[in-house]
Coordinates of C-alpha atoms in Angstrom, one line a residue:
M193 CA 4.6 -25.5 -5.0
V194 CA 3.5 -28.4 -7.3
M195 CA -0.2 -28.0 -8.0
D196 CA -2.4 -29.4 -10.7
P197 CA -2.5 -26.7 -13.5
A198 CA -6.2 -26.8 -13.8
L199 CA -6.7 -26.4 -10.1
K200 CA -4.2 -23.6 -10.0
R201 CA -6.0 -21.7 -12.8
R202 CA -9.3 -22.2 -11.0
A203 CA -7.9 -21.1 -7.7
S204 CA -6.2 -18.0 -9.2
R205 CA -9.3 -17.0 -11.0
F206 CA -11.3 -17.2 -7.8
V207 CA -8.8 -15.3 -5.8
L208 CA -8.8 -12.5 -8.4
L209 CA -12.6 -12.5 -8.7
T210 CA -12.8 -12.3 -4.9
V211 CA -10.5 -9.2 -4.8
L212 CA -12.5 -7.7 -7.7
I213 CA -15.8 -8.1 -5.8
Y214 CA -14.2 -6.9 -2.5
S215 CA -13.0 -3.8 -4.2
M216 CA -16.3 -3.3 -5.9
G217 CA -18.1 -3.5 -2.6
F218 CA -15.6 -1.2 -0.9
G219 CA -15.9 1.2 -3.8
I220 CA -19.7 1.0 -3.9
I221 CA -20.0 2.4 -0.4
M222 CA -17.3 5.1 -0.6
P223 CA -19.4 7.8 -2.4
V224 CA -22.3 7.5 0.0
L225 CA -20.7 6.8 3.3
P226 CA -20.4 10.6 4.1
D227 CA -24.1 11.0 3.3
L228 CA -25.1 8.0 5.6
I229 CA -23.0 9.4 8.4
K230 CA -24.6 12.9 8.0
H231 CA -28.0 11.3 7.9
L232 CA -27.5 9.1 11.0
A233 CA -25.6 11.6 13.1
Q234 CA -27.3 14.8 11.9
V235 CA -24.0 16.6 11.4
D236 CA -22.3 18.8 8.8
A237 CA -19.6 17.8 6.3
A238 CA -16.7 18.7 8.6
E239 CA -18.1 16.8 11.6
A240 CA -18.9 13.8 9.3
A241 CA -15.2 13.7 8.3
R242 CA -14.3 13.4 12.0
I243 CA -16.8 10.7 12.6
G244 CA -15.6 8.9 9.5
A245 CA -12.1 9.0 10.9
W246 CA -13.3 7.1 14.0
I247 CA -15.3 4.6 11.9
G248 CA -12.3 3.9 9.7
A249 CA -10.0 3.7 12.7
T250 CA -12.3 1.0 14.2
Y251 CA -11.8 -1.1 11.1
G252 CA -8.1 -0.5 11.3
L253 CA -7.8 -1.4 15.0
F254 CA -9.5 -4.8 14.6
Q255 CA -7.3 -5.6 11.6
I256 CA -4.3 -4.8 13.6
L257 CA -5.4 -7.0 16.4
L258 CA -6.7 -10.0 14.4
M259 CA -4.9 -10.1 11.0
P260 CA -1.8 -11.9 12.4
A261 CA -4.1 -14.5 14.0
V262 CA -5.9 -14.9 10.7
G263 CA -2.6 -15.3 8.9
N264 CA -1.3 -17.8 11.4
L265 CA -4.6 -19.8 11.2
G266 CA -4.1 -19.9 7.4
D267 CA -0.6 -21.3 7.8
R268 CA -2.1 -24.0 10.2
F269 CA -5.4 -24.9 8.5
G270 CA -4.9 -23.8 4.9
R271 CA -6.2 -20.8 2.9
R272 CA -9.6 -22.1 1.9
P273 CA -11.5 -22.0 5.3
I274 CA -9.9 -18.6 6.3
F275 CA -10.8 -17.2 2.9
L276 CA -14.4 -18.3 3.0
I277 CA -14.9 -17.0 6.6
S278 CA -13.5 -13.6 5.5
L279 CA -15.9 -13.5 2.5
F280 CA -19.1 -14.2 4.6
A281 CA -18.0 -11.7 7.3
F282 CA -17.4 -9.1 4.7
G283 CA -20.9 -9.5 3.3
F284 CA -22.5 -9.5 6.8
D285 CA -20.7 -6.3 7.6
F286 CA -22.2 -4.4 4.6
L287 CA -25.7 -5.7 5.3
L288 CA -25.4 -4.7 9.0
M289 CA -24.3 -1.2 8.0
G290 CA -27.1 -0.8 5.4
L291 CA -29.6 -1.7 8.1
A292 CA -28.0 0.6 10.7
P293 CA -30.7 2.5 12.8
N294 CA -28.0 4.7 14.4
I295 CA -24.3 5.6 14.0
G296 CA -23.2 2.9 16.5
W297 CA -24.1 0.1 14.1
L298 CA -21.5 1.5 11.6
F299 CA -18.8 1.0 14.2
V300 CA -20.0 -2.6 14.9
G301 CA -20.0 -3.4 11.2
R302 CA -16.5 -2.0 10.6
A303 CA -15.2 -3.9 13.6
I304 CA -16.5 -7.2 12.1
A305 CA -15.1 -6.4 8.7
G306 CA -11.7 -5.4 10.2
G307 CA -11.4 -8.5 12.3
L308 CA -12.7 -11.1 10.0
G309 CA -13.7 -9.7 6.6
A310 CA -10.4 -8.3 5.1
V311 CA -9.6 -10.6 2.2
F312 CA -6.2 -9.1 1.1
G313 CA -4.1 -11.2 3.5
P314 CA -5.7 -14.5 2.5
A315 CA -5.6 -13.5 -1.1
N316 CA -1.9 -12.6 -1.2
A317 CA -1.1 -15.8 0.9
A318 CA -2.9 -18.0 -1.6
M319 CA -1.2 -16.3 -4.6
A320 CA 2.2 -16.7 -2.8
D321 CA 1.4 -20.5 -2.4
M322 CA 0.9 -20.8 -6.2
S323 CA 3.9 -18.7 -7.3
T324 CA 7.7 -19.0 -7.3
P325 CA 9.6 -16.3 -5.4
E326 CA 10.5 -14.7 -8.8
E327 CA 6.8 -14.6 -9.8
R328 CA 5.4 -13.1 -6.6
A329 CA 5.7 -9.4 -7.5
A330 CA 3.7 -10.1 -10.7
S331 CA 1.2 -12.2 -8.7
F332 CA 0.7 -9.4 -6.2
G333 CA 0.4 -7.1 -9.1
K334 CA -2.5 -9.2 -10.4
V335 CA -4.2 -8.9 -7.1
G336 CA -3.7 -5.1 -7.3
A337 CA -5.0 -5.1 -10.8
A338 CA -8.2 -6.9 -9.7
F339 CA -8.6 -4.4 -7.0
G340 CA -8.2 -1.6 -9.5
L341 CA -10.7 -3.1 -11.9
G342 CA -13.3 -3.4 -9.1
F343 CA -12.6 0.2 -8.2
I344 CA -13.5 1.2 -11.8
F345 CA -17.0 -0.1 -11.4
G346 CA -17.7 0.0 -7.7
P347 CA -17.6 3.8 -7.0
V348 CA -19.5 4.5 -10.2
I349 CA -22.2 2.0 -9.3
G350 CA -22.2 3.3 -5.8
G351 CA -22.6 6.9 -7.0
L352 CA -25.6 5.9 -9.2
L353 CA -27.2 3.8 -6.5
G354 CA -26.8 6.6 -4.0
D355 CA -29.6 8.4 -5.9
F356 CA -32.0 5.8 -4.5
G357 CA -30.8 6.5 -0.9
P358 CA -27.5 6.1 1.0
R359 CA -28.4 2.6 2.3
V360 CA -29.0 0.9 -1.1
P361 CA -25.3 0.6 -2.1
F362 CA -24.6 -1.3 1.2
Y363 CA -27.3 -3.9 0.4
V364 CA -25.8 -4.4 -3.1
A365 CA -22.3 -4.7 -1.8
G366 CA -23.4 -7.2 0.9
A367 CA -25.3 -9.3 -1.6
L368 CA -22.3 -9.5 -3.9
A369 CA -19.9 -10.6 -1.1
I370 CA -22.3 -13.3 0.1
A371 CA -22.9 -14.6 -3.4
N372 CA -19.2 -14.8 -4.0
G373 CA -18.7 -16.7 -0.7
I374 CA -21.2 -19.3 -1.8
Y375 CA -19.5 -19.6 -5.2
G376 CA -16.1 -20.0 -3.4
W377 CA -17.5 -22.7 -1.2
I378 CA -18.2 -24.7 -4.4
V379 CA -15.1 -24.0 -6.6
F380 CA -12.2 -22.8 -4.5
P381 CA -9.6 -25.5 -3.8
E382 CA -7.0 -25.5 -1.0
T383 CA -3.7 -24.0 -2.2
M384 CA -1.5 -24.9 0.7
P385 CA -0.4 -28.5 1.0
E386 CA -0.4 -30.4 4.3
E387 CA 3.4 -30.8 4.5
K388 CA 3.9 -27.0 4.4
R389 CA 1.6 -26.2 7.3
R390 CA 2.9 -25.5 10.8
P391 CA 1.3 -25.5 14.3
F392 CA -0.7 -22.5 15.4
E393 CA 1.1 -20.6 18.2
W394 CA -0.7 -17.9 20.2
K395 CA 2.6 -16.1 20.9
R396 CA 2.9 -15.4 17.1
A397 CA -0.8 -14.7 16.5
N398 CA -0.5 -11.0 17.4
P399 CA 1.3 -8.1 15.7
L400 CA 4.2 -8.1 18.2
G401 CA 4.6 -11.8 18.0
A402 CA 4.5 -11.9 14.2
F403 CA 6.9 -9.0 14.1
A404 CA 9.4 -10.9 16.4
S405 CA 9.0 -14.2 14.5
L406 CA 9.5 -12.6 11.0
G407 CA 12.2 -10.3 12.4
K408 CA 14.5 -13.3 12.6
I409 CA 14.6 -13.3 8.8
E410 CA 17.1 -10.8 7.7
G411 CA 15.8 -8.0 5.5
I412 CA 12.1 -8.2 6.3
V413 CA 11.7 -5.7 9.1
P414 CA 13.4 -2.8 7.4
V415 CA 11.2 -3.3 4.3
A416 CA 8.1 -3.8 6.5
L417 CA 8.7 -0.4 8.1
I418 CA 9.0 1.2 4.6
Y419 CA 5.8 -0.6 3.6
F420 CA 4.1 1.0 6.6
L421 CA 5.2 4.5 5.8
W422 CA 4.2 4.2 2.1
S423 CA 0.9 2.7 3.1
L424 CA 0.3 5.6 5.5
A425 CA 0.8 8.0 2.5
G426 CA -1.4 6.0 0.1
N427 CA -4.3 5.7 2.6
V428 CA -5.0 9.4 2.1
Y429 CA -7.3 8.5 -0.8
P430 CA -9.5 5.8 1.0
A431 CA -9.5 7.8 4.2
S432 CA -10.3 11.3 2.9
W433 CA -11.2 11.5 -0.8
S434 CA -15.0 11.0 -0.3
F435 CA -15.0 13.9 2.2
F436 CA -12.3 16.0 0.5
A437 CA -13.7 16.1 -3.1
P438 CA -17.1 17.5 -2.2
I439 CA -15.5 20.2 -0.1
Q440 CA -12.8 21.1 -2.6
Y441 CA -14.6 20.7 -5.9
G442 CA -18.3 20.8 -4.9
W443 CA -18.9 17.2 -6.2
G444 CA -21.9 15.1 -5.4
S445 CA -21.7 11.3 -4.8
G446 CA -22.0 10.6 -8.5
M447 CA -18.9 12.6 -9.4
V448 CA -17.0 11.3 -6.5
G449 CA -17.8 7.8 -7.8
V450 CA -16.6 8.7 -11.3
S451 CA -13.3 10.1 -9.9
L452 CA -12.7 7.0 -7.9
G453 CA -13.5 5.0 -11.1
L454 CA -10.6 6.8 -12.8
V455 CA -8.3 5.7 -10.0
G456 CA -9.5 2.2 -10.5
I457 CA -8.7 2.4 -14.3
S458 CA -5.2 3.6 -13.6
M459 CA -4.6 1.0 -11.0
A460 CA -5.8 -1.9 -13.1
V461 CA -3.8 -0.8 -16.2
F462 CA -0.6 -0.2 -14.4
Q463 CA -0.7 -3.3 -12.2
A464 CA -1.9 -5.7 -15.0
L465 CA 0.2 -4.4 -17.8
V466 CA 3.1 -2.3 -16.5
I467 CA 4.4 -3.6 -13.2
R468 CA 5.7 -6.9 -14.6
R469 CA 7.7 -5.1 -17.3
F470 CA 9.1 -2.7 -14.7
I471 CA 10.0 -5.5 -12.3
T472 CA 11.7 -7.4 -15.1
R473 CA 13.7 -4.4 -16.3
F474 CA 14.4 -2.5 -13.1
G475 CA 13.8 -4.9 -10.2
E476 CA 11.6 -4.5 -7.2
R477 CA 13.6 -1.7 -5.5
K478 CA 13.9 0.6 -8.5
T479 CA 10.3 0.0 -9.4
A480 CA 9.4 1.1 -5.9
Y481 CA 11.5 4.3 -6.3
I482 CA 9.6 5.2 -9.5
G483 CA 6.2 4.6 -7.9
M484 CA 7.1 6.6 -4.8
I485 CA 8.4 9.6 -6.8
S486 CA 5.2 9.6 -8.9
G487 CA 3.0 9.3 -5.8
I488 CA 4.6 12.1 -3.9
T489 CA 4.3 14.4 -6.9
S490 CA 0.6 13.6 -7.3
Y491 CA -0.1 14.3 -3.6
L492 CA 1.5 17.7 -3.9
I493 CA -0.5 18.5 -7.0
V494 CA -3.8 17.5 -5.3
A495 CA -2.8 19.6 -2.2
F496 CA -2.0 22.8 -4.0
V497 CA -3.9 22.7 -7.4
P498 CA -7.7 23.4 -6.8
F499 CA -8.7 22.8 -10.5
A500 CA -11.0 19.7 -10.8
G501 CA -10.1 19.1 -14.5
I502 CA -6.4 18.8 -13.8
I503 CA -7.0 16.5 -10.9
L504 CA -9.2 14.1 -13.1
V505 CA -6.3 13.8 -15.6
L506 CA -3.9 13.2 -12.7
L507 CA -6.0 10.4 -11.3
L508 CA -5.6 8.6 -14.7
V509 CA -1.8 8.5 -14.4
N510 CA -1.6 7.9 -10.7
G511 CA -1.2 4.2 -11.3
F512 CA 2.6 4.5 -11.2
S513 CA 2.3 4.9 -7.4
G514 CA 0.3 1.7 -7.2
M515 CA 3.4 -0.3 -8.2
V516 CA 5.1 0.4 -4.8
M517 CA 3.1 -2.0 -2.6
P518 CA 3.4 -5.1 -4.8
A519 CA 7.1 -4.4 -5.2
L520 CA 7.7 -4.0 -1.4
N521 CA 5.5 -7.0 -0.6
A522 CA 7.5 -9.1 -3.1
M523 CA 10.8 -8.0 -1.5
M524 CA 9.5 -9.4 1.8
S525 CA 7.6 -12.5 0.4
Q526 CA 10.7 -13.7 -1.5
R527 CA 12.6 -13.9 1.8
A528 CA 9.9 -15.8 3.8
P529 CA 9.6 -19.6 3.7
A530 CA 6.4 -21.2 2.4
S531 CA 5.3 -22.0 5.9
Q532 CA 5.3 -18.3 6.9
Q533 CA 3.6 -16.7 4.0
G534 CA 0.3 -16.5 5.8
E535 CA 2.0 -15.0 8.9
L536 CA 3.8 -12.5 6.7
Q537 CA 0.6 -11.4 4.9
G538 CA -1.1 -11.1 8.3
L539 CA 1.7 -8.8 9.5
V540 CA 1.5 -6.8 6.2
G541 CA -2.3 -6.5 6.7
S542 CA -1.7 -5.3 10.3
L543 CA 0.8 -2.7 9.2
A544 CA -1.6 -1.5 6.4
A545 CA -4.4 -1.4 9.0
F546 CA -2.3 0.5 11.5
S547 CA -1.4 3.0 8.8
L548 CA -5.1 3.4 7.9
M549 CA -6.0 4.0 11.5
I550 CA -3.4 6.7 11.9
G551 CA -4.3 8.1 8.5
Q552 CA -8.0 8.3 9.3
F553 CA -7.3 10.7 12.2
A554 CA -4.4 12.6 10.6
Y555 CA -6.1 13.2 7.3
N556 CA -9.8 13.7 8.2
Y557 CA -9.0 15.8 11.3
A558 CA -6.7 17.9 9.2
L559 CA -9.4 18.3 6.6
A560 CA -12.0 19.2 9.2
A561 CA -9.6 21.7 11.0
F562 CA -8.8 23.6 7.8
T563 CA -12.3 23.6 6.3
E564 CA -14.8 24.1 9.2
A565 CA -16.5 27.4 9.9
G566 CA -14.0 29.7 11.6
A567 CA -10.9 27.9 10.5
P568 CA -8.0 30.4 10.6
I569 CA -6.7 29.2 7.2
R570 CA -8.8 27.4 4.6
F571 CA -6.6 24.7 3.1
P572 CA -8.5 21.6 2.0
G573 CA -5.3 20.2 0.6
A574 CA -3.8 19.7 4.1
P575 CA -4.3 15.9 4.1
Y576 CA -2.4 15.5 0.8
L577 CA 0.5 17.6 2.1
I578 CA 0.7 15.2 5.0
A579 CA 0.6 12.2 2.7
A580 CA 3.4 13.7 0.6
T581 CA 5.5 14.0 3.8
A582 CA 4.9 10.4 4.7
G583 CA 5.7 9.3 1.2
L584 CA 9.0 11.3 1.2
A585 CA 9.9 9.6 4.5
A586 CA 9.4 6.2 2.8
L587 CA 11.5 7.1 -0.2
V588 CA 14.4 8.3 2.0
A589 CA 14.2 5.2 4.1
L590 CA 14.3 3.0 1.0
A591 CA 17.3 4.9 -0.3
M592 CA 19.1 4.5 3.0
L593 CA 18.5 0.7 3.0
R594 CA 21.8 -0.9 2.3
K595 CA 21.9 -3.7 -0.3
R596 CA 23.4 -6.2 2.2
Q597 CA 20.2 -5.8 4.3
L598 CA 18.3 -7.4 1.3
P599 CA 19.7 -11.0 1.1
E600 CA 18.8 -13.5 -1.6
A601 CA 15.3 -14.9 -1.8
M602 CA 14.4 -18.1 0.1
P603 CA 14.3 -21.2 -2.1
D604 CA 10.8 -22.2 -3.1
A605 CA 10.8 -25.2 -0.9

C-alpha cells in the first residue's frame, strides 16, 4: 500500500500504543480478578477458578460470534471506525466490571469486551495494510512486542493497586482505554484506501462464512487449524495462571503481578528484537518449530516442577514460544489479498477466542478438580500438562503439512 510516510508512522505508533494500553489493562485486572470473583460470589479459590472459566468463556463466545463481522466491517468501512469503537467498548467493559454489584455484571462486561472490545483483529489488519507481505511477520511481531511491554507494567500495577481493593484496577484500566480512544479519535488516520475495500456480506460475517471464504485460498485453512491448536496451548497462562500460582506457590496478587510482568519482559524482548532475525534466517515455518518446542518444554516444567524460583527464571526465557503466533499469522496473511486482511484477522480472532473458551473450561476445571478438598490426587500442574499435549498436537500438525500446501504469497496489490 502506498501511504504517506508521516501518516504511516503516526498510524503505526498509535496501533502499537493501543495494543500496549490494551495489554496493560488486561494485565492490570488479572492479579485481582480471582479476588473480585471470591468477593462477589463468596466462594473459595477452587470454585472461583470454575466461575472464572465461565466468565472467560463468555468473552470467548462473543468474540467467536462477532469477530468475523468486525473484520468484515473493517474491510468495508476501513480500520479507523472499527478500531475506535473497539477502544471505547473496551474501556466501558472495565468500568462496568469495576462497578459490578454482583457476579452477573462480570459476565455482561466480558460479553461487551468480547463482542466489540477486542483490539487485536483491527490492530493486525491495520498493520497488514501498512506492510508488504514480506514485512508482515515482523509487523505482527511488533504488535506482540507492544502486548508484551504492556504486560510488563500492567500486572505489576494491578498487583499494587489491588492493595486498595479489587475494584480499583478495573477503574484504572477503563480510564486508560477511554483516554486512548479519545487520543485515537484525534490522531489515527485511515490505513485502508477506498479502492481496496469490498462490500459487506452477511454470509461471510460469521465464523463459518469467513472460514468458507478464506478456505478458497490454498494453504490458509491448514495453517489456521494449527494456529487454533497452538492458541489453545498458549491460553493456559491467561486462563489459569492467576488461579494456579496462588494455589501452587502461595503467592498473593502482588507476586502474581510480578510473575506476569516477567512474562511481559520476555515477550517484548523476543518479539521486538529476536523474531525478525529468526524469520530472516530460518523463515516462518522453522521459527514456529523453534517456538513450539520451547513452549512445550516450558509447559512440562511448570506442570511437574513445584519450585517458584525455577519458574520465575523460566518465565524470563519463555519468549521463544511467543514467536509462534506471529509466524503462523504471517504465513496466512501473506496468502490473503489486501481486500481480505480484515476478514482474515477476524477469523484468526475467532479461532483464538474459541481456543480461549475451550481452554477456560479445560484448564480451570482441571485445576479445580485436582486441588479442591477431597481431590483423589493433588496435581496443580494438570492444566500445563494439557497445554503441553495441545502444543505437541500443533507441532505434529505443522510437521505433517506438506510444502506444496503453502503456496507463494499473494502479490501486494
